[in-house]
Amino acid sequence: MTVRYSAPGRVNLIGEHTDYNLGFALPIALPQRTSVVFDSDTSDVLEVSSALGDGPVRVPLATKPGEVADWAGYVAGVVWALRCAGHAVPGGTMSITSDVEVGSGLSSSAALECAVLGALLTSAGIELDRIEQARIAQRAENEYVGAPTGLLDQLASLFGEPGQAMLIDFRDVTVQSVPFAPESSGTALLLIDSRARHAHAGGEYAARRASCERAAAALGVASLREVSTASALQAVKDPVDARRARHIVTENQRVLECVAAMAASDFTAAGALWTASHESMRDDFEITTPHLDLIAASAVQAGAFGARMTGGGFGGCVIALVPEERVDDVTDAVLRAVRDAGYQEPLVTRTHAGGGAGLGDSA
Ligand code: GLA
């Protein structure tokens, strides 16, 4: 039996690095997807080919962390995590295609994990709820690939719906649909790919996570979600940890305010929250770069309601909410600023909320 399964990348509208602090985030799934075609057989090997690699990679079903690297490590990680959870995984041949750009902060890794997981589960006739699927995909990434990421990307890829953002509460692990169709109010969502690439297996992401954990421990709380006002952070003596924690506490608040602004179709207010989020990531959490700061600032200067880096940081994409009549001005201003500063030309596109993981190649 041939199974076709696909899963999207995501853009996080607001709520960065809040996931592993058990806070709130507000992602959308992207129209861009990773697709898997899987033919199972009775062997104990997966033979996986992808346009990302030179030739097929053999993944033994008994694979262990550390054995398979690069993009195929995510596939092997899903096999490993599924088996750890007690599920029988079939062997076979798998081919992967994707239009989710790798390393651009759009969660190409979660799209790959969720597409592979869906194909394997469908083929084996196993039904797992989407929260459980997200946890298995996250375990693949944390323990097989070695990137200490949270649950945001997998939940966004699995729960995405056209025209809807998802309000995720990571303490209760609940996902609530929030209508997001700014185009119906004359507002465009621009995705500005800086083309500067990032990786989260590196030390900066883990260092931010450790700072947050130390701050929570200093306050005697299980997670920074328990802290509702930035003034409570005076008890965190380390100034760097205190600043990192302030980003988390204020960002959780901004997510909830952004949901309220969107419910009122107030994109001026939502945009201002995005800009404040970018500034918090720049000054308190220190995960932006001068390149991304320039893109976000020049978008706002040219008339965007607001702009912010999206994703884990240190590269990738900026998103901007832009009144329809300013889209050309904003695009030109960003391209000009980036060119004048000597950076690579960014890719500016309009985007919207797409559907989540499922059978077939499209949402
Ligand atoms: C990466 C991680 C997510 C999340 C974001 C930041 O995308 O994979 O778990 O922490 O960074 O919000």
Short mmCIF file of C-alpha atoms and ligand atoms in Angstrom, two decimals:
data_model
loop_
_atom_site.label_atom_id
_atom_site.label_comp_id
_atom_site.label_asym_id
_atom_site.label_seq_id
_atom_site.Cartn_x
_atom_site.Cartn_y
_atom_site.Cartn_z
CA MET A 1 0.00 0.00 0.00
CA THR A 2 1.31 3.45 -0.90
CA VAL A 3 0.68 6.18 1.70
CA ARG A 4 1.01 9.87 0.90
CA TYR A 5 1.16 12.17 3.88
CA SER A 6 2.19 15.80 4.30
CA ALA A 7 2.74 18.36 7.05
CA PRO A 8 3.27 22.13 6.92
CA GLY A 9 5.93 24.49 8.22
CA ARG A 10 4.77 27.23 10.57
CA VAL A 11 5.11 30.88 11.34
CA ASN A 12 4.74 31.91 14.95
CA LEU A 13 2.76 35.16 15.01
CA ILE A 14 3.86 35.91 18.58
CA GLY A 15 5.04 34.06 21.71
CA GLU A 16 8.72 33.20 21.23
CA HIS A 17 10.60 30.82 23.54
CA THR A 18 7.49 30.65 25.71
CA ASP A 19 6.80 26.99 24.88
CA TYR A 20 9.41 25.37 27.14
CA ASN A 21 8.44 27.92 29.82
CA LEU A 22 4.87 26.52 29.73
CA GLY A 23 3.46 29.85 28.51
CA PHE A 24 1.45 30.90 25.45
CA ALA A 25 2.15 31.14 21.71
CA LEU A 26 0.09 31.96 18.62
CA PRO A 27 1.36 30.20 15.47
CA ILE A 28 -0.21 29.58 12.07
CA ALA A 29 0.56 26.68 9.74
CA LEU A 30 2.06 27.77 6.42
CA PRO A 31 0.90 26.82 2.92
CA GLN A 32 4.40 25.32 2.39
CA ARG A 33 4.52 21.59 3.14
CA THR A 34 6.77 18.54 3.37
CA SER A 35 5.34 15.48 1.63
CA VAL A 36 6.19 11.82 2.14
CA VAL A 37 5.38 8.91 -0.15
CA PHE A 38 5.76 5.63 1.73
CA ASP A 39 5.60 2.04 0.47
CA SER A 40 5.85 -0.36 3.39
CA ASP A 41 7.33 -3.86 3.16
CA THR A 42 8.27 -6.62 5.59
CA SER A 43 11.94 -5.59 5.94
CA ASP A 44 13.49 -4.07 9.05
CA VAL A 45 14.93 -1.06 7.22
CA LEU A 46 13.56 2.23 5.94
CA GLU A 47 15.21 3.38 2.74
CA VAL A 48 14.70 7.14 2.60
CA SER A 49 15.41 9.48 -0.26
CA SER A 50 15.02 13.23 -0.32
CA ALA A 51 15.82 16.08 -2.62
CA LEU A 52 17.84 17.38 0.36
CA GLY A 53 20.36 14.53 0.13
CA ASP A 54 22.59 12.90 -2.49
CA GLY A 55 21.21 9.39 -2.37
CA PRO A 56 18.94 7.14 -0.33
CA VAL A 57 19.79 6.75 3.37
CA ARG A 58 19.23 3.37 5.07
CA VAL A 59 17.61 3.68 8.50
CA PRO A 60 17.51 0.35 10.39
CA LEU A 61 14.27 0.18 12.42
CA ALA A 62 16.41 -0.59 15.49
CA THR A 63 18.29 2.71 15.06
CA LYS A 64 19.66 4.46 18.16
CA PRO A 65 20.43 8.17 18.77
CA GLY A 66 23.72 9.18 17.18
CA GLU A 67 23.60 6.67 14.32
CA VAL A 68 21.95 8.75 11.56
CA ALA A 69 22.82 12.42 11.03
CA ASP A 70 21.65 15.42 8.96
CA TRP A 71 18.09 15.54 7.56
CA ALA A 72 17.71 11.76 7.78
CA GLY A 73 18.33 12.03 11.52
CA TYR A 74 14.82 13.49 11.89
CA VAL A 75 13.36 10.48 10.06
CA ALA A 76 15.43 8.05 12.15
CA GLY A 77 14.45 9.99 15.28
CA VAL A 78 10.75 9.51 14.55
CA VAL A 79 11.28 5.76 14.01
CA TRP A 80 13.21 5.57 17.29
CA ALA A 81 10.70 7.64 19.29
CA LEU A 82 7.74 5.65 17.94
CA ARG A 83 9.41 2.39 18.94
CA CYS A 84 10.28 3.82 22.38
CA ALA A 85 6.56 4.57 22.80
CA GLY A 86 5.87 0.88 22.18
CA HIS A 87 4.63 1.01 18.57
CA ALA A 88 5.64 -1.41 15.81
CA VAL A 89 7.10 0.55 12.88
CA PRO A 90 7.06 -0.91 9.35
CA GLY A 91 10.08 -0.89 7.04
CA GLY A 92 9.87 0.16 3.41
CA THR A 93 10.85 2.91 1.02
CA MET A 94 10.09 6.55 1.65
CA SER A 95 10.61 9.54 -0.57
CA ILE A 96 10.43 13.09 0.70
CA THR A 97 9.84 16.39 -1.05
CA SER A 98 9.41 19.79 0.53
CA ASP A 99 8.95 23.44 -0.20
CA VAL A 100 9.56 24.46 3.43
CA GLU A 101 12.88 26.28 3.34
CA VAL A 102 15.47 24.66 5.65
CA GLY A 103 17.04 26.81 8.38
CA SER A 104 14.76 29.78 7.76
CA GLY A 105 12.91 29.53 11.07
CA LEU A 106 9.80 28.04 9.43
CA SER A 107 10.10 24.65 11.15
CA SER A 108 11.20 22.51 8.28
CA SER A 109 12.24 20.00 10.94
CA ALA A 110 8.77 19.72 12.51
CA ALA A 111 7.20 19.48 9.05
CA LEU A 112 9.52 16.58 8.24
CA GLU A 113 8.95 14.84 11.58
CA CYS A 114 5.15 15.18 11.42
CA ALA A 115 4.92 14.06 7.77
CA VAL A 116 7.09 10.98 8.43
CA LEU A 117 5.17 10.18 11.61
CA GLY A 118 1.80 10.47 9.85
CA ALA A 119 2.94 8.22 7.00
CA LEU A 120 4.26 5.55 9.38
CA LEU A 121 1.17 5.64 11.62
CA THR A 122 -1.22 5.47 8.66
CA SER A 123 0.67 2.62 7.09
CA ALA A 124 0.73 0.66 10.36
CA GLY A 125 -2.94 1.41 11.08
CA ILE A 126 -2.10 3.09 14.40
CA GLU A 127 -4.31 5.93 15.69
CA LEU A 128 -2.67 8.44 18.00
CA ASP A 129 -4.12 11.77 19.05
CA ARG A 130 -2.30 14.84 17.82
CA ILE A 131 -0.89 15.82 21.22
CA GLU A 132 0.69 12.38 21.52
CA GLN A 133 2.03 12.70 17.95
CA ALA A 134 3.54 16.09 18.82
CA ARG A 135 5.28 14.60 21.84
CA ILE A 136 6.75 11.74 19.81
CA ALA A 137 8.02 14.14 17.13
CA GLN A 138 9.46 16.41 19.83
CA ARG A 139 11.22 13.46 21.46
CA ALA A 140 12.78 12.62 18.09
CA GLU A 141 14.14 16.15 17.86
CA ASN A 142 15.25 16.43 21.51
CA GLU A 143 16.75 13.04 22.12
CA TYR A 144 17.70 11.70 18.69
CA VAL A 145 18.77 14.87 16.88
CA GLY A 146 19.85 16.60 20.09
CA ALA A 147 18.05 19.97 19.72
CA PRO A 148 16.45 20.94 23.07
CA THR A 149 13.37 22.53 21.48
CA GLY A 150 9.81 22.86 22.88
CA LEU A 151 6.46 21.68 21.55
CA LEU A 152 5.48 24.75 19.50
CA ASP A 153 6.49 23.65 16.02
CA GLN A 154 5.00 20.16 16.15
CA LEU A 155 1.67 21.36 17.57
CA ALA A 156 1.46 24.09 14.91
CA SER A 157 2.19 21.62 12.10
CA LEU A 158 -0.37 19.10 13.40
CA PHE A 159 -3.21 21.46 14.41
CA GLY A 160 -3.02 24.09 11.62
CA GLU A 161 -6.27 25.15 9.95
CA PRO A 162 -6.81 27.47 6.96
CA GLY A 163 -7.74 30.98 8.09
CA GLN A 164 -7.02 30.20 11.77
CA ALA A 165 -4.17 30.86 14.15
CA MET A 166 -3.72 28.57 17.16
CA LEU A 167 -3.58 29.87 20.72
CA ILE A 168 -1.46 27.26 22.48
CA ASP A 169 -1.31 27.01 26.25
CA PHE A 170 1.77 24.91 26.96
CA ARG A 171 0.96 24.35 30.63
CA ASP A 172 -2.31 22.59 29.92
CA VAL A 173 -1.20 21.61 26.39
CA THR A 174 -4.37 22.90 24.77
CA VAL A 175 -4.80 24.38 21.31
CA GLN A 176 -7.59 26.83 20.58
CA SER A 177 -8.45 28.16 17.10
CA VAL A 178 -8.34 31.93 16.69
CA PRO A 179 -9.65 33.34 13.38
CA PHE A 180 -6.79 35.00 11.45
CA ALA A 181 -7.63 36.37 8.02
CA PRO A 182 -6.15 39.90 8.04
CA GLU A 183 -6.62 40.17 4.26
CA SER A 184 -10.38 40.46 4.83
CA SER A 185 -9.62 43.73 6.69
CA GLY A 186 -7.23 45.05 4.01
CA THR A 187 -4.10 43.91 5.87
CA ALA A 188 -1.37 41.68 4.43
CA LEU A 189 0.88 39.26 6.31
CA LEU A 190 4.34 39.60 4.77
CA LEU A 191 6.98 36.93 5.27
CA ILE A 192 10.48 38.35 4.84
CA ASP A 193 13.10 35.61 4.63
CA SER A 194 16.45 37.19 5.47
CA ARG A 195 18.18 34.12 3.96
CA ALA A 196 20.53 34.13 6.97
CA ARG A 197 20.37 30.54 8.21
CA HIS A 198 20.28 29.26 11.79
CA ALA A 199 20.51 25.95 13.69
CA HIS A 200 19.08 25.12 17.11
CA ALA A 201 21.32 22.22 18.04
CA GLY A 202 23.90 24.97 18.73
CA GLY A 203 24.53 26.47 22.15
CA GLU A 204 22.51 29.71 22.12
CA TYR A 205 19.05 28.11 22.23
CA ALA A 206 20.12 25.79 25.07
CA ALA A 207 21.72 28.72 26.91
CA ARG A 208 18.43 30.69 26.79
CA ARG A 209 16.57 27.68 28.10
CA ALA A 210 19.06 27.26 30.95
CA SER A 211 18.71 30.96 31.89
CA CYS A 212 14.93 30.58 32.11
CA GLU A 213 15.24 27.46 34.26
CA ARG A 214 17.67 29.20 36.63
CA ALA A 215 15.34 32.21 36.93
CA ALA A 216 12.37 29.95 37.73
CA ALA A 217 14.45 28.11 40.34
CA ALA A 218 15.56 31.42 41.91
CA LEU A 219 11.89 32.38 42.24
CA GLY A 220 10.91 28.98 43.60
CA VAL A 221 8.36 28.32 40.82
CA ALA A 222 8.02 25.30 38.54
CA SER A 223 8.14 27.48 35.40
CA LEU A 224 8.14 31.16 34.40
CA ARG A 225 4.47 30.72 33.49
CA GLU A 226 3.76 31.10 37.19
CA VAL A 227 5.15 34.66 37.12
CA SER A 228 2.58 37.21 35.98
CA THR A 229 4.35 40.54 36.48
CA ALA A 230 7.87 41.59 35.54
CA SER A 231 8.31 43.32 38.92
CA ALA A 232 8.33 39.88 40.60
CA LEU A 233 11.62 39.24 38.79
CA GLN A 234 13.59 41.49 41.17
CA ALA A 235 14.26 38.35 43.20
CA VAL A 236 16.35 36.96 40.30
CA LYS A 237 19.81 38.21 41.24
CA ASP A 238 21.67 37.35 38.03
CA PRO A 239 20.99 40.34 35.74
CA VAL A 240 21.20 38.33 32.52
CA ASP A 241 18.82 35.64 33.77
CA ALA A 242 16.47 38.38 35.03
CA ARG A 243 16.40 40.01 31.58
CA ARG A 244 15.80 36.70 29.81
CA ALA A 245 12.97 35.96 32.24
CA ARG A 246 11.46 39.41 31.65
CA HIS A 247 11.14 38.57 27.96
CA ILE A 248 9.17 35.42 28.80
CA VAL A 249 6.85 37.13 31.30
CA THR A 250 6.10 40.10 29.03
CA GLU A 251 5.82 37.92 25.92
CA ASN A 252 3.13 35.72 27.51
CA GLN A 253 1.15 38.88 28.20
CA ARG A 254 1.64 40.11 24.62
CA VAL A 255 0.30 36.83 23.21
CA LEU A 256 -2.96 37.23 25.12
CA GLU A 257 -3.21 40.91 24.15
CA CYS A 258 -2.60 40.02 20.52
CA VAL A 259 -5.43 37.47 20.58
CA ALA A 260 -7.74 40.19 21.93
CA ALA A 261 -6.56 42.67 19.27
CA MET A 262 -7.11 40.13 16.49
CA ALA A 263 -10.57 39.30 17.80
CA ALA A 264 -11.39 43.00 17.36
CA SER A 265 -9.65 43.05 13.91
CA ASP A 266 -7.44 45.75 15.42
CA PHE A 267 -4.28 45.15 13.40
CA THR A 268 -2.78 48.46 14.52
CA ALA A 269 -2.74 47.13 18.09
CA ALA A 270 -1.63 43.64 17.00
CA GLY A 271 1.22 45.19 14.97
CA ALA A 272 2.38 47.30 17.92
CA LEU A 273 2.56 44.11 20.00
CA TRP A 274 4.66 42.44 17.31
CA THR A 275 7.10 45.35 17.31
CA ALA A 276 7.27 45.24 21.13
CA SER A 277 7.91 41.50 20.92
CA HIS A 278 10.79 42.08 18.51
CA GLU A 279 12.30 44.69 20.83
CA SER A 280 12.01 42.30 23.77
CA MET A 281 13.75 39.55 21.77
CA ARG A 282 16.42 42.06 20.75
CA ASP A 283 17.08 43.73 24.12
CA ASP A 284 16.06 41.21 26.79
CA PHE A 285 16.31 37.77 25.24
CA GLU A 286 19.08 38.74 22.78
CA ILE A 287 18.17 36.32 20.01
CA THR A 288 17.86 38.70 17.07
CA THR A 289 20.71 39.93 14.86
CA PRO A 290 21.47 43.43 13.48
CA HIS A 291 20.35 42.09 10.08
CA LEU A 292 16.91 41.04 11.39
CA ASP A 293 16.62 44.24 13.46
CA LEU A 294 17.18 46.27 10.30
CA ILE A 295 14.51 44.36 8.37
CA ALA A 296 11.94 44.75 11.16
CA ALA A 297 12.71 48.44 11.76
CA SER A 298 12.64 49.39 8.08
CA ALA A 299 9.29 47.60 7.61
CA VAL A 300 7.77 49.58 10.49
CA GLN A 301 9.30 52.84 9.30
CA ALA A 302 7.77 52.35 5.86
CA GLY A 303 4.27 51.89 7.26
CA ALA A 304 3.87 48.33 8.59
CA PHE A 305 1.58 48.09 11.63
CA GLY A 306 4.34 46.04 13.20
CA ALA A 307 7.13 43.55 12.47
CA ARG A 308 9.02 40.88 14.37
CA MET A 309 11.46 38.09 13.92
CA THR A 310 9.69 34.72 14.08
CA GLY A 311 11.10 31.42 15.33
CA GLY A 312 14.02 30.45 17.52
CA GLY A 313 16.29 33.33 16.49
CA PHE A 314 19.75 34.17 15.15
CA GLY A 315 18.54 34.20 11.53
CA GLY A 316 15.53 33.20 9.51
CA CYS A 317 12.43 35.27 8.88
CA VAL A 318 10.70 38.49 9.90
CA ILE A 319 6.91 38.78 9.65
CA ALA A 320 5.11 42.08 9.16
CA LEU A 321 1.46 43.12 9.31
CA VAL A 322 1.04 45.69 6.57
CA PRO A 323 -1.93 47.77 5.39
CA GLU A 324 -2.62 46.67 1.82
CA GLU A 325 -1.82 50.09 0.35
CA ARG A 326 1.65 50.09 1.99
CA VAL A 327 2.79 46.63 0.84
CA ASP A 328 4.86 47.95 -2.07
CA ASP A 329 6.42 50.74 0.02
CA VAL A 330 7.32 48.33 2.81
CA THR A 331 8.78 45.80 0.38
CA ASP A 332 10.87 48.47 -1.39
CA ALA A 333 12.06 49.99 1.90
CA VAL A 334 13.18 46.62 3.27
CA LEU A 335 14.99 45.69 0.05
CA ARG A 336 16.71 49.08 -0.05
CA ALA A 337 17.80 49.04 3.61
CA VAL A 338 19.18 45.53 3.32
CA ARG A 339 21.02 46.31 0.08
CA ASP A 340 22.52 49.52 1.51
CA ALA A 341 23.79 47.60 4.54
CA GLY A 342 25.43 45.00 2.29
CA TYR A 343 23.32 41.99 3.33
CA GLN A 344 21.97 39.36 0.94
CA GLU A 345 18.68 40.26 -0.75
CA PRO A 346 15.74 38.93 1.28
CA LEU A 347 12.78 37.10 -0.20
CA VAL A 348 9.54 38.97 0.49
CA THR A 349 6.25 37.09 0.00
CA ARG A 350 2.69 37.32 1.22
CA THR A 351 1.51 34.40 3.28
CA HIS A 352 -1.57 33.13 5.12
CA ALA A 353 -2.70 30.41 7.52
CA GLY A 354 -2.78 27.00 5.85
CA GLY A 355 -4.01 23.56 6.94
CA GLY A 356 -2.31 21.07 9.25
CA ALA A 357 -0.78 17.64 8.70
CA GLY A 358 -2.85 15.05 6.88
CA LEU A 359 -3.19 12.49 4.11
CA GLY A 360 -2.20 13.61 0.61
CA ASP A 361 0.10 16.35 -0.61
CA SER A 362 -2.04 19.37 0.24
CA ALA A 363 -4.06 20.71 3.13
C1 GLA B 1 12.18 26.93 17.82
C2 GLA B 1 11.81 25.74 18.69
C3 GLA B 1 10.45 25.95 19.35
C4 GLA B 1 10.35 27.30 20.03
C5 GLA B 1 10.84 28.41 19.10
C6 GLA B 1 10.91 29.73 19.78
O1 GLA B 1 11.33 27.01 16.72
O2 GLA B 1 11.78 24.57 17.92
O3 GLA B 1 10.20 24.89 20.25
O4 GLA B 1 11.05 27.30 21.25
O5 GLA B 1 12.13 28.12 18.57
O6 GLA B 1 9.64 30.20 20.09
#
